[in-house]
Short mmCIF file of C-alpha atoms in Angstrom, two decimals:
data_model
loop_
_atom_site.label_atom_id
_atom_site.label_comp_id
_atom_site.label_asym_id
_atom_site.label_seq_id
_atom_site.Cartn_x
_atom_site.Cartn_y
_atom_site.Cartn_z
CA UNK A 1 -47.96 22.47 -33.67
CA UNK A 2 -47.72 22.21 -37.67
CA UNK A 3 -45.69 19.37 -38.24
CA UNK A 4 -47.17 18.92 -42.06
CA UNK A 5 -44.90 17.09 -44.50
CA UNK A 6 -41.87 16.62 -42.28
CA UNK A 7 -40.25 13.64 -41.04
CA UNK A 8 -42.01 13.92 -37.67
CA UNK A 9 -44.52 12.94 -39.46
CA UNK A 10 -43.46 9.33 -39.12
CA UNK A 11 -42.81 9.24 -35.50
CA UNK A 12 -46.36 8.12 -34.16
CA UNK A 13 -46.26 5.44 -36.52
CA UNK A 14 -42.92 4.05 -35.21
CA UNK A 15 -44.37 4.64 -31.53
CA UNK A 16 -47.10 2.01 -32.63
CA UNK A 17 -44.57 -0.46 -34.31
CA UNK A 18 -42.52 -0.36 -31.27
CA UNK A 19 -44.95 -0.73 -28.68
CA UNK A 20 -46.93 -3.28 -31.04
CA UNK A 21 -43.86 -5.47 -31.16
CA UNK A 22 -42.90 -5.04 -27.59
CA UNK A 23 -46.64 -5.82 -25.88
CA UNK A 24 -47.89 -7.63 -28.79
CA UNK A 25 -51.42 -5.30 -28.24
CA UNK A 26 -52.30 -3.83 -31.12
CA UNK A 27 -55.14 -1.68 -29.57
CA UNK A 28 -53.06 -0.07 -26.85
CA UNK A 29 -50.07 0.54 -29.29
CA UNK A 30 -52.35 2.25 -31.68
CA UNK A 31 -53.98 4.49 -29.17
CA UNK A 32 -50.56 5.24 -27.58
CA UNK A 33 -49.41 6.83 -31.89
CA UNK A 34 -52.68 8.28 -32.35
CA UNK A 35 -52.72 10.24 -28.48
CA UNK A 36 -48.94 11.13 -29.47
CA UNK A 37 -50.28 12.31 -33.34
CA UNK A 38 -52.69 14.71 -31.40
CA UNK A 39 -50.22 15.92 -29.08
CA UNK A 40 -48.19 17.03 -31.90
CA UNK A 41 -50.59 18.75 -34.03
CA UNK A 42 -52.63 20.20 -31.03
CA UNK A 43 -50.14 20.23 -27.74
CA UNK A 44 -52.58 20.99 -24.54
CA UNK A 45 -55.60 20.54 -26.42
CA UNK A 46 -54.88 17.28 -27.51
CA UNK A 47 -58.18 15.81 -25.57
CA UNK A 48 -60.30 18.57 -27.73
CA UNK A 49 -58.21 17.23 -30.72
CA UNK A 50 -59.06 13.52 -29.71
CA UNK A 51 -62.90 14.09 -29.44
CA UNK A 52 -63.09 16.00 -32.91
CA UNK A 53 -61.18 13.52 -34.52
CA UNK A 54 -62.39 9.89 -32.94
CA UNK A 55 -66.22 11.93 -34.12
CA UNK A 56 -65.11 12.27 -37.10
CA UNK A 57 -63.88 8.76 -37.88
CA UNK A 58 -66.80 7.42 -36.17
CA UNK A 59 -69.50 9.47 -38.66
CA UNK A 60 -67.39 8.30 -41.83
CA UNK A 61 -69.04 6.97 -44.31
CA UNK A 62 -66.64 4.39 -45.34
CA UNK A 63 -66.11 3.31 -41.39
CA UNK A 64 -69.75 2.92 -40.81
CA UNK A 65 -69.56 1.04 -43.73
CA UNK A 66 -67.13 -1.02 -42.00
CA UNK A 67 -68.76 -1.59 -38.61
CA UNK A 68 -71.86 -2.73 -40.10
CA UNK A 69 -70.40 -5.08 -42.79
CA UNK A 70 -68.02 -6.55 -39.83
CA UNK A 71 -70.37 -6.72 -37.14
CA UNK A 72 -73.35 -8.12 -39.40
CA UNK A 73 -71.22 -10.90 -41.00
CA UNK A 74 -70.18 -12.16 -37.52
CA UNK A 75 -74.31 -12.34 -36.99
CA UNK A 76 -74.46 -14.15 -40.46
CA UNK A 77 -71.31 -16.53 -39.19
CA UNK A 78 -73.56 -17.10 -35.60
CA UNK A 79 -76.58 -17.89 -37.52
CA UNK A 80 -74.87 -20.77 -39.67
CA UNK A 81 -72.53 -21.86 -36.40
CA UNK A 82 -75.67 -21.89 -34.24
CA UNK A 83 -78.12 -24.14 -36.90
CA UNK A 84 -74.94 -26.64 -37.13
CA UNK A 85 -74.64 -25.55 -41.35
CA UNK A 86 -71.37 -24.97 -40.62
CA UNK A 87 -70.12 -27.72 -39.14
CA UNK A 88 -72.06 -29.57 -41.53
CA UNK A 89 -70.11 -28.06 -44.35
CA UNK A 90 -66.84 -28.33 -42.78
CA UNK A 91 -67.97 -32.29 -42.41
CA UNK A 92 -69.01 -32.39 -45.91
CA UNK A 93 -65.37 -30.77 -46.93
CA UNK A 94 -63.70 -33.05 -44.76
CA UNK A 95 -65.07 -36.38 -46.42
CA UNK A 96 -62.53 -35.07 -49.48
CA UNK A 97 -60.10 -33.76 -48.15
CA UNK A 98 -57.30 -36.49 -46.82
CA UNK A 99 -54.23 -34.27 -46.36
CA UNK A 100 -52.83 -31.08 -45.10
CA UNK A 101 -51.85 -30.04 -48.22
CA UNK A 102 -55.22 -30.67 -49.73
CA UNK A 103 -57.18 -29.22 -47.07
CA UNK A 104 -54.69 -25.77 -47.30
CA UNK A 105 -55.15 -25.98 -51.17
CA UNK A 106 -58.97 -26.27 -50.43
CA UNK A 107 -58.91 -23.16 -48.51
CA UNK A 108 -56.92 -21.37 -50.82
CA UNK A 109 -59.49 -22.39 -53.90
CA UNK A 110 -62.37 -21.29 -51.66
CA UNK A 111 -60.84 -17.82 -51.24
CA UNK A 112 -60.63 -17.25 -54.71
CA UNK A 113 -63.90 -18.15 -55.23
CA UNK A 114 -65.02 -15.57 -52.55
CA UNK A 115 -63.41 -12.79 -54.79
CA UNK A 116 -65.80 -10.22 -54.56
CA UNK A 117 -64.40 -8.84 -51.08
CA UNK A 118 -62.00 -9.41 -49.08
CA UNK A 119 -63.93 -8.70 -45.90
CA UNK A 120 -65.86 -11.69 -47.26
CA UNK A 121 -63.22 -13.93 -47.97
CA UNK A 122 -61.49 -13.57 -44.64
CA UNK A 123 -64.59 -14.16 -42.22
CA UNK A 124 -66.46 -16.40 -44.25
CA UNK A 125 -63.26 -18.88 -45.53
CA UNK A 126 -61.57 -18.17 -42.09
CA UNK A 127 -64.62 -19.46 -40.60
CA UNK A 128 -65.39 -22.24 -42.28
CA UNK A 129 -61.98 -23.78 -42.36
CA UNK A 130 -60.67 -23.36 -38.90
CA UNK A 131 -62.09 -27.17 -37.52
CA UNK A 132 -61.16 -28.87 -40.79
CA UNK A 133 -57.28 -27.53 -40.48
CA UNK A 134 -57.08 -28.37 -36.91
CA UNK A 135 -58.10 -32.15 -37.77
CA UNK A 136 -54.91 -31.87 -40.01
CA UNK A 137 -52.69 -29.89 -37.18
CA UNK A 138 -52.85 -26.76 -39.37
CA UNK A 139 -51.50 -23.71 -37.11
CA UNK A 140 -53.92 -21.09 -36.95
CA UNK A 141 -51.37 -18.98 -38.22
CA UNK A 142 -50.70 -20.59 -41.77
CA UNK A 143 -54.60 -21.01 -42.09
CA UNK A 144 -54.27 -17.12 -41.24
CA UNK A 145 -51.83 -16.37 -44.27
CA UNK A 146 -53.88 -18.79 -47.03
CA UNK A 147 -56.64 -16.80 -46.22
CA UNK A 148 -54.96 -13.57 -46.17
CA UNK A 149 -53.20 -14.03 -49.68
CA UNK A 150 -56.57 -14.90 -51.05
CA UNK A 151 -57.91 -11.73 -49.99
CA UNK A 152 -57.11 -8.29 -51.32
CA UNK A 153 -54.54 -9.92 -53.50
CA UNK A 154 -57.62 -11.84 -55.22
CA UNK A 155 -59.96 -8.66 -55.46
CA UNK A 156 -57.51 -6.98 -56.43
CA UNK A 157 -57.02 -8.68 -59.86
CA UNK A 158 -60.52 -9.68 -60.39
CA UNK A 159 -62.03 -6.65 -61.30
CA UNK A 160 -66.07 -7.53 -60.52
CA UNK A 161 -64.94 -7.24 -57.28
CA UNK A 162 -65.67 -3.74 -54.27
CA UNK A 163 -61.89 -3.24 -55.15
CA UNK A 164 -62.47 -2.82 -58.85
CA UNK A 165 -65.43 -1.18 -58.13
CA UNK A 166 -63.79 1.90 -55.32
CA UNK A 167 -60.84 2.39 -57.45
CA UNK A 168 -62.39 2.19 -60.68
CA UNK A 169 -64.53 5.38 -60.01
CA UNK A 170 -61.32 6.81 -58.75
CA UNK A 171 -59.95 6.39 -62.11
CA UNK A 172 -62.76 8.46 -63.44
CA UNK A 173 -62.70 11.12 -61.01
CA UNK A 174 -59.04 11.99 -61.67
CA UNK A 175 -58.90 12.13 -64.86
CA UNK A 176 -57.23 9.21 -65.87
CA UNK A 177 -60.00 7.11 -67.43
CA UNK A 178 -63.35 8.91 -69.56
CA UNK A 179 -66.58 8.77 -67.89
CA UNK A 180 -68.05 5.13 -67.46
CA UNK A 181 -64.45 3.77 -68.94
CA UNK A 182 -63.34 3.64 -65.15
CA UNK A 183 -63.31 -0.28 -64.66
CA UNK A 184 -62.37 -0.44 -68.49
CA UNK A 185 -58.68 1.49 -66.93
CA UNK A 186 -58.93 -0.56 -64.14
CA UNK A 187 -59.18 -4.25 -66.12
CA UNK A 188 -56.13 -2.58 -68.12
CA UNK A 189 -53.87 -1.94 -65.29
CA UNK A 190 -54.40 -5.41 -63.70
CA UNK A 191 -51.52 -7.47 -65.68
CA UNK A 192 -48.81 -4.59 -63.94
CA UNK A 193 -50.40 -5.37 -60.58
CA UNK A 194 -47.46 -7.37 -60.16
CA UNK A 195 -47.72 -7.80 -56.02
CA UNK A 196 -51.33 -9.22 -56.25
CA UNK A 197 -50.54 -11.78 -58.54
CA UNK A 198 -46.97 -12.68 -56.92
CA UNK A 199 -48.87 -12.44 -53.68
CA UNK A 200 -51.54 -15.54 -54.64
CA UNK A 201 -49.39 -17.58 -56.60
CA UNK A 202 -47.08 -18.03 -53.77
CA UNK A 203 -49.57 -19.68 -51.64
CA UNK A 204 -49.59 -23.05 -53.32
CA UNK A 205 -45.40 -23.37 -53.38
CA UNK A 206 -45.85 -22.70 -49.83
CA UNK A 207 -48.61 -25.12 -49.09
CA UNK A 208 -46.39 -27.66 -51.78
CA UNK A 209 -42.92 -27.19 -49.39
CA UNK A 210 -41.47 -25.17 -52.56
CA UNK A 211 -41.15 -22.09 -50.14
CA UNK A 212 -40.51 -23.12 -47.10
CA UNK A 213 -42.16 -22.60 -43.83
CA UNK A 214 -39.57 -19.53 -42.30
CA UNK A 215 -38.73 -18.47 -39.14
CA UNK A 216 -41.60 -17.19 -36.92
CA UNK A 217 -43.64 -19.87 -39.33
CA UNK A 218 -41.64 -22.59 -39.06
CA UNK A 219 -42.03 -22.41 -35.23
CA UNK A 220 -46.31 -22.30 -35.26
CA UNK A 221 -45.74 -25.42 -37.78
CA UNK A 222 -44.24 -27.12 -34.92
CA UNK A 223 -45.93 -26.31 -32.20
CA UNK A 224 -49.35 -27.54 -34.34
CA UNK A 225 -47.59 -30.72 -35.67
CA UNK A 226 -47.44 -31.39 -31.50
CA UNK A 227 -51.44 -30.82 -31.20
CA UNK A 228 -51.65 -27.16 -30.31
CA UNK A 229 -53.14 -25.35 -32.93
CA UNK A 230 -54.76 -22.12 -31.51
CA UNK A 231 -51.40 -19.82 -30.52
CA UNK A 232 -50.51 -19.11 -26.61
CA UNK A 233 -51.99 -15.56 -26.05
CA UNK A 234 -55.17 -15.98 -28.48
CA UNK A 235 -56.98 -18.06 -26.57
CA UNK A 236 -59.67 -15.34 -26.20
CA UNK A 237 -60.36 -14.98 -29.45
CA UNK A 238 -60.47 -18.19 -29.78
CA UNK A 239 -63.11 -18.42 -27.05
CA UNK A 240 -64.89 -15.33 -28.80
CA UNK A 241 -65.29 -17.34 -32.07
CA UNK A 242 -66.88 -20.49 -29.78
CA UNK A 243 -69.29 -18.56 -27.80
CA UNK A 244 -72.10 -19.36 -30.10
CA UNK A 245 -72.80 -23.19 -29.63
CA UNK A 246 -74.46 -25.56 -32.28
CA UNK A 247 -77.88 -26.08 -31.10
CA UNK A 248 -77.97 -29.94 -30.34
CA UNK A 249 -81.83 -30.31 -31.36
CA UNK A 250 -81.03 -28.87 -35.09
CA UNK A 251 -80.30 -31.60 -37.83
CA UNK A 252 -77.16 -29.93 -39.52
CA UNK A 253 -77.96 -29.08 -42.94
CA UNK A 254 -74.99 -28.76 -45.75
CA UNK A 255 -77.46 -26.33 -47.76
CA UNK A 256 -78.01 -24.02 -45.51
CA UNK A 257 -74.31 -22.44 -45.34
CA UNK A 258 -73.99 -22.91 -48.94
CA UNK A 259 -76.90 -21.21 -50.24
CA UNK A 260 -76.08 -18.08 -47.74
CA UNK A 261 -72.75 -17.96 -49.39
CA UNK A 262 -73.79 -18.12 -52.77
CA UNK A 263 -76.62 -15.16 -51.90
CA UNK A 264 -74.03 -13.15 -50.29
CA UNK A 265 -71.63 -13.43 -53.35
CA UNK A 266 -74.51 -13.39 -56.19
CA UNK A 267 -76.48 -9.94 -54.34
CA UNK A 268 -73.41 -8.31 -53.47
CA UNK A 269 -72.23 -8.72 -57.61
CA UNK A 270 -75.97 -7.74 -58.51
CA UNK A 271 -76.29 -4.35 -56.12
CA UNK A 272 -72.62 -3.15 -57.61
CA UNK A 273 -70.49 -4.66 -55.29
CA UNK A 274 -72.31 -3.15 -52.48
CA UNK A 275 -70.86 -6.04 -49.85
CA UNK A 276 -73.56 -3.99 -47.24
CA UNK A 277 -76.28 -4.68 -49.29
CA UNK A 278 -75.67 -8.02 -49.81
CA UNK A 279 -74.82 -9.27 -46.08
CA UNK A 280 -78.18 -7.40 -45.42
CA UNK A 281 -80.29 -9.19 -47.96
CA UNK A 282 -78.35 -12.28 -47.25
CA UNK A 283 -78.73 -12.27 -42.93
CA UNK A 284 -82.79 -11.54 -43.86
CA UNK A 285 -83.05 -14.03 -46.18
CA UNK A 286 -80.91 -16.26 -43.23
CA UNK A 287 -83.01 -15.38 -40.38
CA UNK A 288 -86.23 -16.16 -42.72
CA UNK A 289 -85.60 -19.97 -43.37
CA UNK A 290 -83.73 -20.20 -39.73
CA UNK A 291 -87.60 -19.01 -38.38
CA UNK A 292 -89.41 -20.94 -41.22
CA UNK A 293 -88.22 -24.20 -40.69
CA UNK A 294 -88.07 -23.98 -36.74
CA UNK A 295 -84.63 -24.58 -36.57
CA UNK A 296 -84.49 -21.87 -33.97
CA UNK A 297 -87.22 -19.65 -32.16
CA UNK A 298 -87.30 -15.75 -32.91
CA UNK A 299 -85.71 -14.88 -29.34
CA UNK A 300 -82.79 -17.40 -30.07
CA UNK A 301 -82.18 -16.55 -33.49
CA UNK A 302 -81.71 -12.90 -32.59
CA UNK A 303 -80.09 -13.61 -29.64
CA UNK A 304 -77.35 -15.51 -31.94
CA UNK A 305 -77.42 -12.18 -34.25
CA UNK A 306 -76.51 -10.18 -31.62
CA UNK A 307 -73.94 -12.67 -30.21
CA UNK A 308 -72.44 -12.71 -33.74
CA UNK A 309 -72.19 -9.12 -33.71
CA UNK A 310 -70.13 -9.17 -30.28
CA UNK A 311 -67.83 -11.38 -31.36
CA UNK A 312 -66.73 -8.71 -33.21
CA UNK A 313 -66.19 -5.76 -30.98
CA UNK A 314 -62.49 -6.94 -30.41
CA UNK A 315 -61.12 -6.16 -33.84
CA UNK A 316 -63.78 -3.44 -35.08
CA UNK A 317 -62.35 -1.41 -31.86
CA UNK A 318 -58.82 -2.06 -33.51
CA UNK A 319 -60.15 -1.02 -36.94
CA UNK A 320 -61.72 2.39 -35.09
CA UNK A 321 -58.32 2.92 -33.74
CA UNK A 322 -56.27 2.20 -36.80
CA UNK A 323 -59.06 4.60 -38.50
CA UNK A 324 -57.88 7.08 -36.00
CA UNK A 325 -54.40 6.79 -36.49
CA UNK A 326 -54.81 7.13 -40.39
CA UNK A 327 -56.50 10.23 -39.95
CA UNK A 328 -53.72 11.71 -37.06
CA UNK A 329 -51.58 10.99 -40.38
CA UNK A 330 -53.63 12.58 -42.94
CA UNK A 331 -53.21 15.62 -40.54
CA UNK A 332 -49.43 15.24 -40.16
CA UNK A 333 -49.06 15.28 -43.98
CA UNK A 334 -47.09 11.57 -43.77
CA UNK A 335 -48.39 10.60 -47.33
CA UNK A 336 -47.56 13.63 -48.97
CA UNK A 337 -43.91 13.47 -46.87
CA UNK A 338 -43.05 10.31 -48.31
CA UNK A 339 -44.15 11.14 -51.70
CA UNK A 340 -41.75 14.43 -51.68
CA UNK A 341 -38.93 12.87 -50.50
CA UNK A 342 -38.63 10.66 -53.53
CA UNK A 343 -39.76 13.19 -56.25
CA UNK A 344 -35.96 14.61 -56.63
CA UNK A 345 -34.91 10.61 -57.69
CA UNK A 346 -37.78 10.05 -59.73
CA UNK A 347 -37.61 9.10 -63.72
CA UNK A 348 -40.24 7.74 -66.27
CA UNK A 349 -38.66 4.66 -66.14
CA UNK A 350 -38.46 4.39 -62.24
CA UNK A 351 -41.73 5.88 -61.52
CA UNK A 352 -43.68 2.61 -61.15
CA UNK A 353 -40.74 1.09 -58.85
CA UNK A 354 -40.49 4.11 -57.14
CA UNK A 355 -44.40 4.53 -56.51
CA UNK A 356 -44.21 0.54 -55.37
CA UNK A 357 -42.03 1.26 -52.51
CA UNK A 358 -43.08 4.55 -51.45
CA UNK A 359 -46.28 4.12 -51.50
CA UNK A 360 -46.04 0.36 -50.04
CA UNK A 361 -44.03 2.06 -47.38
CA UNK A 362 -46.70 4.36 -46.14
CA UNK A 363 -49.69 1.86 -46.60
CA UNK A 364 -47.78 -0.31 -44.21
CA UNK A 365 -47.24 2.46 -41.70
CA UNK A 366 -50.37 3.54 -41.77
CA UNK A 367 -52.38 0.63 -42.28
CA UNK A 368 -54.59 2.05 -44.87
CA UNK A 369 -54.91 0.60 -48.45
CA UNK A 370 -57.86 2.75 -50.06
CA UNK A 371 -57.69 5.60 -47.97
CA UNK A 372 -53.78 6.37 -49.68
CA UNK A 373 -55.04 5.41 -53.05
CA UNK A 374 -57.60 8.29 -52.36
CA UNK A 375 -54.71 10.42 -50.89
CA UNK A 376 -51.94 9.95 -53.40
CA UNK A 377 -53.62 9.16 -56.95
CA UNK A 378 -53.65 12.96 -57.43
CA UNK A 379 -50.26 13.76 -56.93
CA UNK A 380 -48.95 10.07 -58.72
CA UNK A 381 -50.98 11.23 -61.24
CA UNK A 382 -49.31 15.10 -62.04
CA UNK A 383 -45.91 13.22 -61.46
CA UNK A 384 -46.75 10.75 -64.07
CA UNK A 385 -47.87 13.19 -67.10
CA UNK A 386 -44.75 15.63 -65.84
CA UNK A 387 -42.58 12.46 -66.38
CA UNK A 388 -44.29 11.09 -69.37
CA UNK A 389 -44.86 7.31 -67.45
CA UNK A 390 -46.87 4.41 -68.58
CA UNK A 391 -50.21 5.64 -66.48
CA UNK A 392 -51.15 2.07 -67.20
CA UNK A 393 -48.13 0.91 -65.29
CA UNK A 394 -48.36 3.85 -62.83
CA UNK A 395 -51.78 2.95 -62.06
CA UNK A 396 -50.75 -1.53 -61.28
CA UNK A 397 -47.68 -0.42 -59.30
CA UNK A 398 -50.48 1.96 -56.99
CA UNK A 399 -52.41 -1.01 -56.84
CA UNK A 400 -49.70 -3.42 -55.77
CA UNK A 401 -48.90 -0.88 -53.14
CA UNK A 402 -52.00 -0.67 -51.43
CA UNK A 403 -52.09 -4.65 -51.94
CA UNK A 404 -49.30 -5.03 -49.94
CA UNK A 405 -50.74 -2.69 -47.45
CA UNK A 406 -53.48 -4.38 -46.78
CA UNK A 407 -51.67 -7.85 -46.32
CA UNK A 408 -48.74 -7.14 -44.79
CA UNK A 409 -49.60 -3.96 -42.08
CA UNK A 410 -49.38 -5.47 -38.31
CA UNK A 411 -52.95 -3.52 -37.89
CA UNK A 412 -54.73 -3.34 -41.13
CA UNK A 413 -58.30 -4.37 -41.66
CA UNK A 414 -57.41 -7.56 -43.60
CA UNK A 415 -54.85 -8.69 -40.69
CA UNK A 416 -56.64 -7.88 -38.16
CA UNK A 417 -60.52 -9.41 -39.52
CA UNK A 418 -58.62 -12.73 -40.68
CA UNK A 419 -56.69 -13.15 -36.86
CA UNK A 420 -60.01 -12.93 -36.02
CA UNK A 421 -61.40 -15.64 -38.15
CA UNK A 422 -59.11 -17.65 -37.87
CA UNK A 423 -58.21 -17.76 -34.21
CA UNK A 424 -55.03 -15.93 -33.72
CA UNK A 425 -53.93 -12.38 -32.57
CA UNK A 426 -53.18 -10.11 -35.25
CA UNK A 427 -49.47 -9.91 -34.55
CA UNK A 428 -48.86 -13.27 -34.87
CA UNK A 429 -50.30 -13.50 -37.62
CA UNK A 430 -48.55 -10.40 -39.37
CA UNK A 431 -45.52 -11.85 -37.80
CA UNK A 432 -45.71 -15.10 -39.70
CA UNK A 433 -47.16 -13.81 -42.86
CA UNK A 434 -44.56 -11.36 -42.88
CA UNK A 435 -41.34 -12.86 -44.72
CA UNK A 436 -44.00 -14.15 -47.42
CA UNK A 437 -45.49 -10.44 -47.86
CA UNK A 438 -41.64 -9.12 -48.52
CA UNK A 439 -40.64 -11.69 -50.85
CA UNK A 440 -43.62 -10.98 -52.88
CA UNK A 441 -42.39 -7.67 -52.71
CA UNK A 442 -38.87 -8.32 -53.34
CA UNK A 443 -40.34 -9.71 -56.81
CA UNK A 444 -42.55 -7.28 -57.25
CA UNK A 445 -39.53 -4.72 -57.28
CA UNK A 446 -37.42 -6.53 -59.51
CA UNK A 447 -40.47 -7.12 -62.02
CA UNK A 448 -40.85 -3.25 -61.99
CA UNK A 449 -37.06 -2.85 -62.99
CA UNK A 450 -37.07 -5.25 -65.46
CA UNK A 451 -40.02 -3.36 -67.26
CA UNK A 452 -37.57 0.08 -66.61
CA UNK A 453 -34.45 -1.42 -68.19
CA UNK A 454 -35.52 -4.06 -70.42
#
């Protein structure tokens, strides 16, 4: 059944919010939308429509992209668990930082220094700061949200970065920068990014008691403050990320998760931004001084690269899913719905507010961030030359939509890859985060209007 650009469209995605909400299982709830997705667009030969489509999401370029970069970091994360580098750096930290507040800020400055991707910044900062914000009774849920906000809201806005990168050549390819001017658009467009910047800069008033801790927040904070750290019901994972154990004979060296880290940020900038390339160069370069100065034997060292790689099965079968629901979407014409419905109310002036919401609205539903870029930069694009908008502005307020996407979404890559990090599930954590993701928006809205109508 055709069900292209209608409001049916947005029925499997309130299926998964529902059922998300109500068993707090991301995995089943996103199965349950996609298998009802197929059932619209292919009735009786859903199953058909299932295989051709979980194929297709499986031989993507981008997902593959995704599995590998996930799986192989968790390896990298093993290798420096398992050689005791990083409990030696969280040790190290721990010498200089004396308070919660510092040791929050600490993460937070860390994340922005991991800038270059925010698969990077949520496994690597997630996993080096989860035993240094327990000593402080830190719930795993606030460590969750630092890290989160430091993620695609900090790539976003520094340009050197696989964001700037991915949506710089986007730029190019639809006409709204000149050949090799793509990142020169892109740099241009980052002051009107307003959710990014809102986004980061929020972090410190809540770490500071500015902002309070609300609601669903406020309740983790107290349950931590009384010594339990690691949420009821994500105990697993939290068993997941301890299933590699420090190897007792190994004199913990400081160096040997910093340099990795520095390699993975300084090859990853070198190869363009390729974040693949440099978790590659960086796990051989790893494995080479793990095996050269015996800290491990070549069976154990690969047996902790494979063990790295499982721990990550969990949320890279939530990603494949999610993947799969985006794509039921794509085919259910849910992107171009929502962009139709607001084309009748649309000015010049409100285009960027208008793109904010509508596009923030289906990044959130669909728990994509680049994939809708991809999907609606050619039609924001027409609407802003028929209108006459800022494209610079047109082009920040995109941005801040898939931002928002990527932190806020109950089941986006960011959520669910920083749960996993940091040791909670990834409702709970878009639970907690969530109040902080809409008053960014709420002032990323009324920054939008003031550019309209002042």
């Amino acid at each position: 059944m055709e069900t292209s650009g209608t409001a049916l469209s947005l029925v499997p995605t309130a299926l998964v919010f529902i059922l998300a909400v109500w068993t707090r299982r991301p995995i089943e709830s996103l199965i349950s939308g996609g298998l009802l997705g197929l059932i619209m667009l292919h009735g009786a030969g859903f199953v058909g429509g299932l295989a051709e489509t979980s194929l297709r999401v499986l031989t993507d370029e981008d997902v593959a992209w995704v599995i590998l970069v996930c799986g192989f970091m968790g390896s990298l994360i093993a290798l420096l668990i398992r050689t005791g580098s990083a409990r030696a750096f969280t040790a190290a930290l721990a010498r200089r930082v004396q308070s919660q507040k510092s040791a929050l800020l600490t993460t937070w400055g860390l994340g922005i220094v991991m800038f270059v991707d925010d698969y990077l910044n949520s496994l690597a900062v997630g996993a080096a700061m989860r035993d240094l914000t327990d000593k402080f009774r830190v719930s795993r849920e606030k460590l969750a949200y630092v890290v989160d906000s430091t993620a695609a809201p900090i790539s976003v806005i520094i340009p050197y970065s696989t964001w700037g990168a991915f949506f710089g050549g986007l730029l190019v390819s639809n006409g709204l920068a000149e050949e090799g001017q793509g990142l020169a658009v892109y740099i241009s467009a980052i002051p009107y990014i307003f959710y990014a910047w809102v986004a980061a800069l929020l972090v410190p008033l809540v770490i500071w008691g500015v902002v309070p801790a609300i609601g669903p927040m406020k309740k983790a904070d107290a349950r931590a403050e009384g010594g339990v750290m690691v949420p009821p019901e994500a105990e697993h994972i939290e068993q997941a990320n301890r299933a590699v154990k420090v190897n007792a004979e190994v004199k913990p060296r400081v160096w040997l998760f910093v340099v990795p880290m520095m390699l993975l940020v300084g090859s990853t900038m070198y190869f363009d931004n390729d974040f693949l390339v440099g978790i590659y160069i960086t796990l051989g370069v790893t494995l080479a001084l793990v095996l050269g100065l015996r800290l491990l034997d070549l069976h154990d060292a690969f047996d902790t690269v494979i063990e790295g790689f499982k721990t990550m099965i969990e949320p890279l079968a939530v990603l494949v899913a999610a993947f799969i629901l985006k794509d039921v979407n794509d085919a259910l014409g849910l992107p171009s719905y929502v962009v139709s419905a607001m084309e009748p109310v649309l000015t010049a002036q409100l285009l960027p507010v208008a793109i904010f919401v509508s596009m923030a609205l289906v990044s959130f539903m669909t728990g994509s961030n680049w994939g809708v870029f991809v999907i609606v930069l050619p039609i924001v694009t027409t609407l802003g030359h028929k209108l006459g908008a800022d494209m610079t502005l047109v082009i920040g307020a995109t941005l801040s939509a898939s931002t928002f996407g990527s932190h806020a979404c109950f089941y986006s890559d960011a959520t669910v890859l920083t749960s996993q990090a940091t040791g909670c599930t990834p409702l709970q954590h878009a639970i907690t985060q969530f109040p902080y993701a809409l008053i960014a928006a709420g002032i990323t809205v009324l920054a939008y209007l003031a550019i309209a109508f002042v």
